[in-house]
mmCIF file of C-alpha atoms in Angstrom:
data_model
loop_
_atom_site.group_PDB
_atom_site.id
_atom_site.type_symbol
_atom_site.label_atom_id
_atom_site.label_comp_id
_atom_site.label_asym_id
_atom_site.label_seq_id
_atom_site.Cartn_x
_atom_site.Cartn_y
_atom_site.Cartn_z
ATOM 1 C CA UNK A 18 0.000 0.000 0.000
ATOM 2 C CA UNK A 19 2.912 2.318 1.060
ATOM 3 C CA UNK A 20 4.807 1.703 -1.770
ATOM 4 C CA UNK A 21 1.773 2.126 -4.688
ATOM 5 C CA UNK A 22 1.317 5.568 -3.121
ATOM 6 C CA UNK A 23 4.848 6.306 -3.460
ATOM 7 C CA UNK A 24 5.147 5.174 -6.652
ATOM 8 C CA UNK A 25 1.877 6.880 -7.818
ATOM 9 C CA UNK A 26 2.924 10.472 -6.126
ATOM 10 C CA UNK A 27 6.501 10.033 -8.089
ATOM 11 C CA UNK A 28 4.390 9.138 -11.492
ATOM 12 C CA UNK A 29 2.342 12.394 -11.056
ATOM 13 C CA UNK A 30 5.534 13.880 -10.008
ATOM 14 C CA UNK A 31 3.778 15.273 -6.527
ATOM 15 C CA UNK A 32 5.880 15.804 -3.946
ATOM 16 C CA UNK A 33 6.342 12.830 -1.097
ATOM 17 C CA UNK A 34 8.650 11.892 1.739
ATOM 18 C CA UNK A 35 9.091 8.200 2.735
ATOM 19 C CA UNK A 36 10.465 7.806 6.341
ATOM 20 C CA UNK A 37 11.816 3.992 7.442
ATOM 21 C CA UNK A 38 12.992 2.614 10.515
ATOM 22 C CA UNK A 39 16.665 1.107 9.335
ATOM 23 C CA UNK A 40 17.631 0.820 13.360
ATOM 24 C CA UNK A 41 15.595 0.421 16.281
ATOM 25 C CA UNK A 42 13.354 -2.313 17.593
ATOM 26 C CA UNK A 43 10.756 -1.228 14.933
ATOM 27 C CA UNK A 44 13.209 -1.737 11.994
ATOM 28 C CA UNK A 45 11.360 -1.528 8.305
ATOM 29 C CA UNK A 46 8.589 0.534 9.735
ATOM 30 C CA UNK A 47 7.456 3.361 7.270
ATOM 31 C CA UNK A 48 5.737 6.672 6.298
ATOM 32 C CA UNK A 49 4.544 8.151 4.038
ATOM 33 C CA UNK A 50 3.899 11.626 4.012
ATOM 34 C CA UNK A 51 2.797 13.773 1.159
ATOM 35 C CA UNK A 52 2.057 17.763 2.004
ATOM 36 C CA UNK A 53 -2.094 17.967 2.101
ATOM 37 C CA UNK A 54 -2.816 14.119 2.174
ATOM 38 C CA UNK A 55 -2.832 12.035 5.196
ATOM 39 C CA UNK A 56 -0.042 10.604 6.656
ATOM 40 C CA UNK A 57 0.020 6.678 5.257
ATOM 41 C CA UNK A 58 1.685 3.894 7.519
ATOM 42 C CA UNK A 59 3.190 4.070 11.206
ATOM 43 C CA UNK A 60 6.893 4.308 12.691
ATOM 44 C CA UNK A 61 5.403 2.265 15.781
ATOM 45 C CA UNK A 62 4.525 5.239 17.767
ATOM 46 C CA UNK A 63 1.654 7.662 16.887
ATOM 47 C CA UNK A 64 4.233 10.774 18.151
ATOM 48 C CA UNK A 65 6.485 9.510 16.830
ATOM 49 C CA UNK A 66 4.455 9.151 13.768
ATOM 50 C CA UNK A 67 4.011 12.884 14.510
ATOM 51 C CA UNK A 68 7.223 14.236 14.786
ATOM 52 C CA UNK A 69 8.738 12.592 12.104
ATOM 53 C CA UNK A 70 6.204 13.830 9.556
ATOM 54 C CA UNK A 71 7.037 17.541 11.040
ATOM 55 C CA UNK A 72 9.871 17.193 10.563
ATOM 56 C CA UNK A 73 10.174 15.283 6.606
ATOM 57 C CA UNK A 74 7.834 18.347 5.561
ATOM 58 C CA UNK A 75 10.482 20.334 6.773
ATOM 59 C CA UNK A 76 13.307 18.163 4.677
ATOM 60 C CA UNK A 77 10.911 18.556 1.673
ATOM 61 C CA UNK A 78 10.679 21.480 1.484
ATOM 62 C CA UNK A 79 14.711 21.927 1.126
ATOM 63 C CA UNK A 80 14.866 18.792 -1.009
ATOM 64 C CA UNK A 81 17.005 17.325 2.158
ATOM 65 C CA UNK A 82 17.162 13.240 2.396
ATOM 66 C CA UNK A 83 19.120 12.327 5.362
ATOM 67 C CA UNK A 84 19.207 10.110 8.493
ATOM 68 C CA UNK A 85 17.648 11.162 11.582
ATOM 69 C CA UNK A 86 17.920 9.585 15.419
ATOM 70 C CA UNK A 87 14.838 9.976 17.667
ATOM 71 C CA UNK A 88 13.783 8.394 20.812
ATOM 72 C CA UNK A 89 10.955 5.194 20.397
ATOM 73 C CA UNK A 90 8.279 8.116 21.475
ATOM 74 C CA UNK A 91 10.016 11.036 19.026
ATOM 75 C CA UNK A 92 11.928 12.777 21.382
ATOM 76 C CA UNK A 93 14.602 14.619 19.981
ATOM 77 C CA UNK A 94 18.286 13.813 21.058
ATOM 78 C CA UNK A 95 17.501 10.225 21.827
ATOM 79 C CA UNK A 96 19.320 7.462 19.547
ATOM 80 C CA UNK A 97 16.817 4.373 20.394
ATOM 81 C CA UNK A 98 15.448 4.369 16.388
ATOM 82 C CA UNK A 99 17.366 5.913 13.309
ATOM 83 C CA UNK A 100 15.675 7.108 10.760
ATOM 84 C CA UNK A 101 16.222 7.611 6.758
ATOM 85 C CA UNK A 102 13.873 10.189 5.539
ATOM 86 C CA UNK A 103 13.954 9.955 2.182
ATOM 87 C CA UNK A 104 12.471 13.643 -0.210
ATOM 88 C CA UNK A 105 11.161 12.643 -3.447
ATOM 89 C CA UNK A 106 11.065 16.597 -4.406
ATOM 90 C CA UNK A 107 9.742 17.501 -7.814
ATOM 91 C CA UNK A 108 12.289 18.433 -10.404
ATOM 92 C CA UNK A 109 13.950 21.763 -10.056
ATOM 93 C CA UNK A 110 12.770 24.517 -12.650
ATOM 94 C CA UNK A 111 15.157 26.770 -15.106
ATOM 95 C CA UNK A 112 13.253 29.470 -16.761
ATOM 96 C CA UNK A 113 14.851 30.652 -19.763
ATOM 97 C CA UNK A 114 13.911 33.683 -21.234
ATOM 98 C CA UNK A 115 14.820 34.555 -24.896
ATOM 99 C CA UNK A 116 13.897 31.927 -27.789
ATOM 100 C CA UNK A 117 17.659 32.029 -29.622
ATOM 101 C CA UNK A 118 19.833 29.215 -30.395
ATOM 102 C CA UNK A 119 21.680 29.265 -27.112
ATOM 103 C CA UNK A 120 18.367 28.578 -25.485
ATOM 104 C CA UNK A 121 18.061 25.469 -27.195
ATOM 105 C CA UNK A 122 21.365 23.959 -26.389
ATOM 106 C CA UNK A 123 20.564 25.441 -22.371
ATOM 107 C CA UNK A 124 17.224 23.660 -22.738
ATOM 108 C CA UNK A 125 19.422 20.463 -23.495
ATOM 109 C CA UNK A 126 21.413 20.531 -20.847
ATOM 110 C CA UNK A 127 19.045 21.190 -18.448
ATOM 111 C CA UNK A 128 17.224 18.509 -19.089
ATOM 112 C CA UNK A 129 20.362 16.253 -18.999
ATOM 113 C CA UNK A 130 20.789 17.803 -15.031
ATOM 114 C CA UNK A 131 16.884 17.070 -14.355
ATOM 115 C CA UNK A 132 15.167 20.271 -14.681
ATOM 116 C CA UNK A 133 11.809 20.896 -15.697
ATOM 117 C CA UNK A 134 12.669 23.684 -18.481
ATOM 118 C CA UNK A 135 10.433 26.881 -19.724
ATOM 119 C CA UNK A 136 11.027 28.932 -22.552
ATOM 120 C CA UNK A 137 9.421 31.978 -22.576
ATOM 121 C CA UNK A 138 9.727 34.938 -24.945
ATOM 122 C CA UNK A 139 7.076 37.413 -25.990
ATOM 123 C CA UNK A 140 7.297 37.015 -29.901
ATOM 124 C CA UNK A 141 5.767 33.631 -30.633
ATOM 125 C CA UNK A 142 7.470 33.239 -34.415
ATOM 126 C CA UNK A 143 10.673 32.534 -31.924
ATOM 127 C CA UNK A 144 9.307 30.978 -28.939
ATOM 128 C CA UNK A 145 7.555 27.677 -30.651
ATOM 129 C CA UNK A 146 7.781 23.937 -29.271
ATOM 130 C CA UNK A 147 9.288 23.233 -32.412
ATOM 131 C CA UNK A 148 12.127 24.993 -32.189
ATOM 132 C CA UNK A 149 12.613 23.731 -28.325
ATOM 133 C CA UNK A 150 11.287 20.085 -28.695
ATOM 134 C CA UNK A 151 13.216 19.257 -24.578
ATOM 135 C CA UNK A 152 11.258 22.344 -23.342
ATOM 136 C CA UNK A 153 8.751 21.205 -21.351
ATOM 137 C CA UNK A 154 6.997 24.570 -21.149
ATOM 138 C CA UNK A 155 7.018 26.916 -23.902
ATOM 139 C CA UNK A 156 5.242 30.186 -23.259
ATOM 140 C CA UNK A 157 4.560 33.056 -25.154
ATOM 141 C CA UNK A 158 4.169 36.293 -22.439
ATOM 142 C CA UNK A 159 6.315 39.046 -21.429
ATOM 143 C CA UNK A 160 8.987 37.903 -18.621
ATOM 144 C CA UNK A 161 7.468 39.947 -15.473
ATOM 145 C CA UNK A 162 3.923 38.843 -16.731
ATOM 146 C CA UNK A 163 5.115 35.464 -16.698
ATOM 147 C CA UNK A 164 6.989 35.026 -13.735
ATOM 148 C CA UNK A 165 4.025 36.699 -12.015
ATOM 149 C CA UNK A 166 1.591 33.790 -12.909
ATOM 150 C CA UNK A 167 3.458 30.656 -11.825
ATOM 151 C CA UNK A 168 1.261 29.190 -9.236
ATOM 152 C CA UNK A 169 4.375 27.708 -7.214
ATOM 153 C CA UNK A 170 6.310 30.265 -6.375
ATOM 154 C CA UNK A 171 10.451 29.670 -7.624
ATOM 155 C CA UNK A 172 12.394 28.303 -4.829
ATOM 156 C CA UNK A 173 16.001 28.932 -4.195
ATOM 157 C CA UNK A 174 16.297 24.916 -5.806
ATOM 158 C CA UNK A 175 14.934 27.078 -9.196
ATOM 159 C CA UNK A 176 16.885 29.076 -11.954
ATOM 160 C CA UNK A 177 16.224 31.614 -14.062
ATOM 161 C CA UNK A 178 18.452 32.182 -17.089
ATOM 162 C CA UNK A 179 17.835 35.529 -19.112
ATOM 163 C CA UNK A 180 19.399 35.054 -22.381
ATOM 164 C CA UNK A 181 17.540 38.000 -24.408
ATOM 165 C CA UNK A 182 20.467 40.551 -24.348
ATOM 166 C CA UNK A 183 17.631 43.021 -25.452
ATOM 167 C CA UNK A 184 17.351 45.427 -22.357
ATOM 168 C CA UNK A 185 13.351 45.512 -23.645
ATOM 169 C CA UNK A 186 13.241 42.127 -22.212
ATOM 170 C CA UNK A 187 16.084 41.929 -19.771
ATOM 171 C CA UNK A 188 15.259 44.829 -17.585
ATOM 172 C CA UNK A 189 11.698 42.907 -16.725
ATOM 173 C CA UNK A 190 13.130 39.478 -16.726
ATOM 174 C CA UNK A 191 15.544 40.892 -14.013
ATOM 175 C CA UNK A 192 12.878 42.488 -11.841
ATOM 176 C CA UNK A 193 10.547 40.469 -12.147
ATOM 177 C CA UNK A 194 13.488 37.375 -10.960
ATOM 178 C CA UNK A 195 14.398 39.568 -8.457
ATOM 179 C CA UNK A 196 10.904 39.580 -6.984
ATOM 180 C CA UNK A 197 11.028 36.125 -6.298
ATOM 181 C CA UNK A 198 12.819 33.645 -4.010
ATOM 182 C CA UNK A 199 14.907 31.688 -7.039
ATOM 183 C CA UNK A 200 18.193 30.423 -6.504
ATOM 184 C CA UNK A 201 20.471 31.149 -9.276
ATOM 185 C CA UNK A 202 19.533 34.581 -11.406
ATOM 186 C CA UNK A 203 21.858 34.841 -14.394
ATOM 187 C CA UNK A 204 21.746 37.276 -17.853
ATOM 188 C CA UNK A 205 23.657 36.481 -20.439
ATOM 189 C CA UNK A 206 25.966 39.536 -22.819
ATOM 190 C CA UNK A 207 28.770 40.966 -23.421
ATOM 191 C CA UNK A 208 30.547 42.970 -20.816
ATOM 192 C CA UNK A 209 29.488 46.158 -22.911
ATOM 193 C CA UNK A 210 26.022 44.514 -22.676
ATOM 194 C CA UNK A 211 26.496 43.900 -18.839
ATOM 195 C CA UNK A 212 27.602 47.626 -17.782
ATOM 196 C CA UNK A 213 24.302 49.221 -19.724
ATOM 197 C CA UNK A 214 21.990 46.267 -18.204
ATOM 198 C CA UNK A 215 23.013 47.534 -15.309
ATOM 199 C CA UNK A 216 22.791 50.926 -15.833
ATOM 200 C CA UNK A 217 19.211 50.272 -16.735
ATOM 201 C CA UNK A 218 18.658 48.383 -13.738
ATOM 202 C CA UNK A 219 19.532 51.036 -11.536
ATOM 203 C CA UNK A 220 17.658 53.658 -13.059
ATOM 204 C CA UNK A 221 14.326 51.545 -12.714
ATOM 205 C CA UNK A 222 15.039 51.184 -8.799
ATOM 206 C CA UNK A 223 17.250 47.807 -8.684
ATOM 207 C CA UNK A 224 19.067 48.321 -5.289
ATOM 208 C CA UNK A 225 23.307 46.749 -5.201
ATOM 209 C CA UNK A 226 22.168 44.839 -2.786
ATOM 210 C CA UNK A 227 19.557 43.098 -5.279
ATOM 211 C CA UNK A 228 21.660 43.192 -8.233
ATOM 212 C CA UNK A 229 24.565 40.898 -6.127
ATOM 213 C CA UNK A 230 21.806 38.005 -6.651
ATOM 214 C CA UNK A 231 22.289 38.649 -10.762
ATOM 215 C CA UNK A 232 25.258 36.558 -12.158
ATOM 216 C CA UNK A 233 26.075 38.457 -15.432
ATOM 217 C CA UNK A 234 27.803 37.569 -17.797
ATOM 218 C CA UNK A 235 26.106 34.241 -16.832
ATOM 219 C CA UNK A 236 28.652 31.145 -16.740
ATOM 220 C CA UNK A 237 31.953 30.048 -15.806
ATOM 221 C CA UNK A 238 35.008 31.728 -17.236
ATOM 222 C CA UNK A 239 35.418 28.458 -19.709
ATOM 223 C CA UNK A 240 36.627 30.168 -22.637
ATOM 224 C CA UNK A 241 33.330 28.650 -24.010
ATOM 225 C CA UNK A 242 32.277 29.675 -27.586
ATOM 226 C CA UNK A 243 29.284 27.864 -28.962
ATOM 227 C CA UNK A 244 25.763 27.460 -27.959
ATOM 228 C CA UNK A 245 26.442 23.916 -26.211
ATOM 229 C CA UNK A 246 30.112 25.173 -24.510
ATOM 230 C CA UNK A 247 28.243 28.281 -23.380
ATOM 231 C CA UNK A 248 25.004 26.278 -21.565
ATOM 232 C CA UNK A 249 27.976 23.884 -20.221
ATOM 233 C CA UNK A 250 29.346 27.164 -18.339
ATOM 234 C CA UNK A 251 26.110 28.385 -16.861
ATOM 235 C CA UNK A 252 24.777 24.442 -15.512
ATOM 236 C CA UNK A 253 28.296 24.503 -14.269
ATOM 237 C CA UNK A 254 27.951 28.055 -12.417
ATOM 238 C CA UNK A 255 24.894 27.242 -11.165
ATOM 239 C CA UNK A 256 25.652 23.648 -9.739
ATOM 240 C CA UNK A 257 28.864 25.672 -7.941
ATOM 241 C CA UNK A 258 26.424 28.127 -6.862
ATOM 242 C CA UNK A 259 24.120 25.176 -4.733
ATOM 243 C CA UNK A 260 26.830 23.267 -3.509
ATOM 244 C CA UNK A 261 29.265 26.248 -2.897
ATOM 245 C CA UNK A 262 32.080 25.711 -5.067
ATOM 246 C CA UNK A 263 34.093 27.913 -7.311
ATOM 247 C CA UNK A 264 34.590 25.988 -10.173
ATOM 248 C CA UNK A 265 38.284 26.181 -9.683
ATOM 249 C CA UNK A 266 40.699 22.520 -11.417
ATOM 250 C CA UNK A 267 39.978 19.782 -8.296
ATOM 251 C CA UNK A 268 43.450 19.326 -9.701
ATOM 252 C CA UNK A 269 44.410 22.906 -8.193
ATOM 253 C CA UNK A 270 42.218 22.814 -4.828
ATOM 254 C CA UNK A 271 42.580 20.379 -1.813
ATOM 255 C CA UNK A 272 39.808 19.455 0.501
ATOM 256 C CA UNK A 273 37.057 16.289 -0.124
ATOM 257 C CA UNK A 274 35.919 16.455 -3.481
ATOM 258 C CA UNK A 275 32.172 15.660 -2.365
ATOM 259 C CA UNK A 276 30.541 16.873 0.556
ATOM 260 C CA UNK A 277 29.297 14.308 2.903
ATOM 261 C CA UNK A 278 25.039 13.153 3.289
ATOM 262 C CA UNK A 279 24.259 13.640 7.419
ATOM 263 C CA UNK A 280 24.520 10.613 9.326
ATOM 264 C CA UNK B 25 14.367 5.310 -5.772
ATOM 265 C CA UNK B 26 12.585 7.178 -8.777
ATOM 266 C CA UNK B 27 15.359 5.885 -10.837
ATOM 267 C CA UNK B 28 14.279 2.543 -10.672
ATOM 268 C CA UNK B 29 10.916 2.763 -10.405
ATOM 269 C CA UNK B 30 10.290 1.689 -13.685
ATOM 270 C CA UNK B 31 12.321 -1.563 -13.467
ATOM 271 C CA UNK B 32 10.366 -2.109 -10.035
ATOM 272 C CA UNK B 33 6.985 -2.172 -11.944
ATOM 273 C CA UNK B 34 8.010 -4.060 -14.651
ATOM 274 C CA UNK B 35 9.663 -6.814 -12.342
ATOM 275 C CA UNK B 36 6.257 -6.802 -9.833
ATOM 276 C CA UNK B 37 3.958 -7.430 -13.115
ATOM 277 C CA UNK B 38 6.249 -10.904 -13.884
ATOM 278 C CA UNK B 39 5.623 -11.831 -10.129
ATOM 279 C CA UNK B 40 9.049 -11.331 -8.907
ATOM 280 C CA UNK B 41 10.377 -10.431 -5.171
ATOM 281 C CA UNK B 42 12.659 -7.442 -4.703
ATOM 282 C CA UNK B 43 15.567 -6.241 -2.616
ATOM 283 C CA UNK B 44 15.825 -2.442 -2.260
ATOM 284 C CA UNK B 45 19.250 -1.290 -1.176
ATOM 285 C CA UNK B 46 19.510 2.723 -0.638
ATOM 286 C CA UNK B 47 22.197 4.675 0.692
ATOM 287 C CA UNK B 48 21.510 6.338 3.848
ATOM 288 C CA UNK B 49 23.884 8.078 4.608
ATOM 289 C CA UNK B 50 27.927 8.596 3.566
ATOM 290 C CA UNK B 51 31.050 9.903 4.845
ATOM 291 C CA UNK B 52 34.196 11.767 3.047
ATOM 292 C CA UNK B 53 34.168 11.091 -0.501
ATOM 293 C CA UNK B 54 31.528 9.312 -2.174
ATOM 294 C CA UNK B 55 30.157 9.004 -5.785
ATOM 295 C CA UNK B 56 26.786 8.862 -4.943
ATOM 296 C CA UNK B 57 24.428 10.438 -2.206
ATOM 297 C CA UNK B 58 21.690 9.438 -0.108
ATOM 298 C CA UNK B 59 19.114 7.963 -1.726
ATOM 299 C CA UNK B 60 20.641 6.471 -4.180
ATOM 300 C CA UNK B 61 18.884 3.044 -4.833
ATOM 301 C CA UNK B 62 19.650 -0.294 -6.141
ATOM 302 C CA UNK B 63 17.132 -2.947 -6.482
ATOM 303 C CA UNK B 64 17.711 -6.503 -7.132
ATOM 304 C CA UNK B 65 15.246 -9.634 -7.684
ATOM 305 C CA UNK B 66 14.499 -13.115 -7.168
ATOM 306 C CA UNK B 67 16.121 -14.119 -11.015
ATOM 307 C CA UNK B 68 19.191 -12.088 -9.815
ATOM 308 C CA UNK B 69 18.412 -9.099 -12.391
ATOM 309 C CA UNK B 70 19.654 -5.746 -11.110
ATOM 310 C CA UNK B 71 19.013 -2.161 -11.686
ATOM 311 C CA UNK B 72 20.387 0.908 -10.461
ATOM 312 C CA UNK B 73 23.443 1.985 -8.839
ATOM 313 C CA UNK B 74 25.249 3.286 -5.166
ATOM 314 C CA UNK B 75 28.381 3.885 -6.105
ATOM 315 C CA UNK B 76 30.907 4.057 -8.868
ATOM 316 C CA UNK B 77 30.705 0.261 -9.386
ATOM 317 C CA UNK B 78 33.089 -0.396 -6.523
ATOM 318 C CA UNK B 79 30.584 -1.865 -3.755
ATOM 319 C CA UNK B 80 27.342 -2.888 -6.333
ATOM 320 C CA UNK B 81 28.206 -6.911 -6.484
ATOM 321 C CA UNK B 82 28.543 -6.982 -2.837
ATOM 322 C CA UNK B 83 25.294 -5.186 -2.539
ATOM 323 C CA UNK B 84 23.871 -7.670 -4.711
ATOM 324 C CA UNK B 85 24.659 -10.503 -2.582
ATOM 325 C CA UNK B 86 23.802 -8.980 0.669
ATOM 326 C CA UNK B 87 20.506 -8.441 -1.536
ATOM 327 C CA UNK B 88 20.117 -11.729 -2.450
ATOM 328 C CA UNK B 89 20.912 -13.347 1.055
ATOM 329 C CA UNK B 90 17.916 -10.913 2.168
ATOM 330 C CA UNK B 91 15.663 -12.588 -0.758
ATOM 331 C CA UNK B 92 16.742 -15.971 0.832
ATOM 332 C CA UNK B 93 16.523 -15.409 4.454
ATOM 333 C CA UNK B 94 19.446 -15.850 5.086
ATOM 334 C CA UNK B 95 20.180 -11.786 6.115
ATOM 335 C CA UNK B 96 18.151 -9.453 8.007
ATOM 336 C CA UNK B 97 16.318 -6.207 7.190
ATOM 337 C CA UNK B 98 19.226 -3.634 8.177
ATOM 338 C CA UNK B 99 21.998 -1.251 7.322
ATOM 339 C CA UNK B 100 25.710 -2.567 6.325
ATOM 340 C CA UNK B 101 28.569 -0.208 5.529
ATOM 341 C CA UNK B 102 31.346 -0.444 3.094
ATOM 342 C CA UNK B 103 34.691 2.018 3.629
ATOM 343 C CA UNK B 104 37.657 1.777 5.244
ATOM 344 C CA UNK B 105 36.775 3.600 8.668
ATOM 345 C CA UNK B 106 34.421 1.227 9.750
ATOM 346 C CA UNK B 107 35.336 -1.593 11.834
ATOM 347 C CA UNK B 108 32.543 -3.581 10.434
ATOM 348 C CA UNK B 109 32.768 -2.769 7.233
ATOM 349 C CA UNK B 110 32.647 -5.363 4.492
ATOM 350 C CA UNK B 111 36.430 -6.688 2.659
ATOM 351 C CA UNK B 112 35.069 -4.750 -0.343
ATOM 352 C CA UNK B 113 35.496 -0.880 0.053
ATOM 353 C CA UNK B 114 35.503 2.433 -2.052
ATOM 354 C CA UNK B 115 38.485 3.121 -4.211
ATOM 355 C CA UNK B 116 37.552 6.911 -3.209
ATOM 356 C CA UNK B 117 38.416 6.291 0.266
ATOM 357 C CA UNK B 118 35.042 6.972 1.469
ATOM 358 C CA UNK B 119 32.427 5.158 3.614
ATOM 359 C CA UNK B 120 28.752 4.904 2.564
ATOM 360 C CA UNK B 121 25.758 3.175 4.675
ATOM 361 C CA UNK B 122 22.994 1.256 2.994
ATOM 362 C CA UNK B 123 19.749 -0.299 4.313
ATOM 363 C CA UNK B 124 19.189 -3.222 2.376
ATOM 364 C CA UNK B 125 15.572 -4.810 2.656
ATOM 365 C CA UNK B 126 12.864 -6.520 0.493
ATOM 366 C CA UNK B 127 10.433 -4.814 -1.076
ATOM 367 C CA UNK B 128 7.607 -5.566 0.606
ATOM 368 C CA UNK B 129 5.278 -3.092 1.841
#
């Protein structure tokens, strides 16, 4: 029973945390919690039950899966049961604004890291599903318009990716990214491009304080040149962005090489 | 588990019983995190991965022994800091934790 509603909630792509016993006297036990539903199952303990469905919402909702200890009635501190509580969180999101041929190869990419991709641009002879067959969203609005009708708002697990260099459609990409909680904001251009984006920005009320959340030019300093080198450079800046890292040669750095999963 | 999700259904249609390991946790350097999911069934077909290939056949026979009763429900460890750790380890120097169970619930 536990696991068809798992299954089913991944298939629809809902959100869903499974907790299970994997040391205690209760070992195998599980839960299933999904945000809005009941909780399915048992731990062995109904506060336990409780606690532990507190606190996988709160794992969720940071796309956390990690191993918890608890006492055998959920008290915190206590080491009688541990506990793997394991997110199934729904696919990050890149928003890419601008239909052009770097959006394409971005789109690719994207989908290669797991993201659930939009392309949105406001002229619809550009911004077609045939010219971005991996999109899973194409859209054809204005950027602020846009990001103001998403019905989950962007998370900082989220990207936005403004690859217009038009300041027409840059300038309310920008705000209207800015106005939201995403994680990685990037605009793509020139440095020329960059200095009168920002110019722009400024005059329409952008504080420096907002504008350190834009990453422009977007990407790593690759030396990349074509469409698929340049969407290699932004994934790569913005999977250094969540976990923290530079970019730098692992060749060139010391220190472990992956961070270590909470025990 | 979402990764294998799709051999899980397929294998539950033909009537099969299934071993889920899943990496619980891991310490210093490891290829793959938490969550990370094998699954293995009664023919001995696998799917999935928990590492870079370094610990996967011992995970399939700690599977196995769990499809056979002849090993508990529970979590075994493979590394080199762990004094109970299997004689197979990580090349990267790493230790990762897996609870290893069948799939039945």
């Amino acid at each position: 029973m536990i696991y068809e509603a798992l299954r089913d909630a991944l298939a629809a792509q809902r959100p869903v945390v499974l907790a299970t016993v994997i040391e205690g006297a209760t070992i195998g036990a599980k839960l299933l919690i999904e945000p809005g539903a009941e909780v399915l199952g048992t731990l062995g303990n109904a506060e336990l039950d409780r606690v532990v469905a507190r606190d996988a919402l709160g794992e969720l909702a940071a796309g956390i899966t990690s191993t918890r200890h608890y006492g055998r009635n959920g008290e915190a501190r206590e080491g009688d049961l541990s506990i793997f509580i394991e997110s199934f969180a729904p696919p990050p999101r890149m928003i890419i604004f601008g239909a052009v041929d770097f959006t394409a190869a971005l789109g690719r990419v994207a989908k290669l890291l797991g993201y659930h991709v939009t392309v949105c641009d406001a002229r619809p002879v550009f911004a077609t599903t045939a010219r971005f067959p991996m999109a899973d969203v194409v859209a054809n609005d204005w950027p602020d318009r846009f990001l103001t009708m998403i019905a989950d708002p962007l998370t900082t697990r989220d990207a936005i990716c403004v690859l217009t260099h038009d300041t027409k459609f840059d300038v309310p990409a920008i705000t209207g990214a800015l106005a939201t909680d995403v994680g990685y904001l990037g605009a793509m251009g020139s440095r020329r491009t960059h200095a009168s984006r920002l110019e722009r920005l400024r005059e329409v009320g952008v504080t420096e304080e907002q504008l350190a959340r834009l990453r422009s030019p977007i990407g790593l300093d690759l030396g990349a040149r074509t469409p698929e080198e340049t969407a290699v450079s932004i994934c790569a800046e913005i999977i250094g962005l969540r976990t923290g890292r530079d970019g730098s040669p692992l060749s060139t750095v010391a220190g472990p090489i992956h961070d270590q999963d909470g025990i | 588990m979402k990764d294998v999700i799709l051999d899980i259904e397929r294998w539950r249609t033909s009537g099969c019983r299934i071993a889920v390991a899943r990496v619980v946790a891991t310490e210093g350097s490891s290829p793959r995190g938490a969550g990370a999911a094998m699954v293995v069934n009664d023919r001995g077909e696998v799917a999935g991965s928990v590492s870079g290939g370094c610990v996967e056949g011992a995970v399939v026979t700690a599977a196995t022994e769990v499809l056979n009763g002849q090993r508990e429900a529970g979590v075994i460890s493979f590394g080199y800091s762990d004094d109970d750790a299997f004689s197979v380890g990580l090349t990267c120097g790493g230790t990762i934790h897996l609870f290893v169970e069948e799939l039945a619930w």
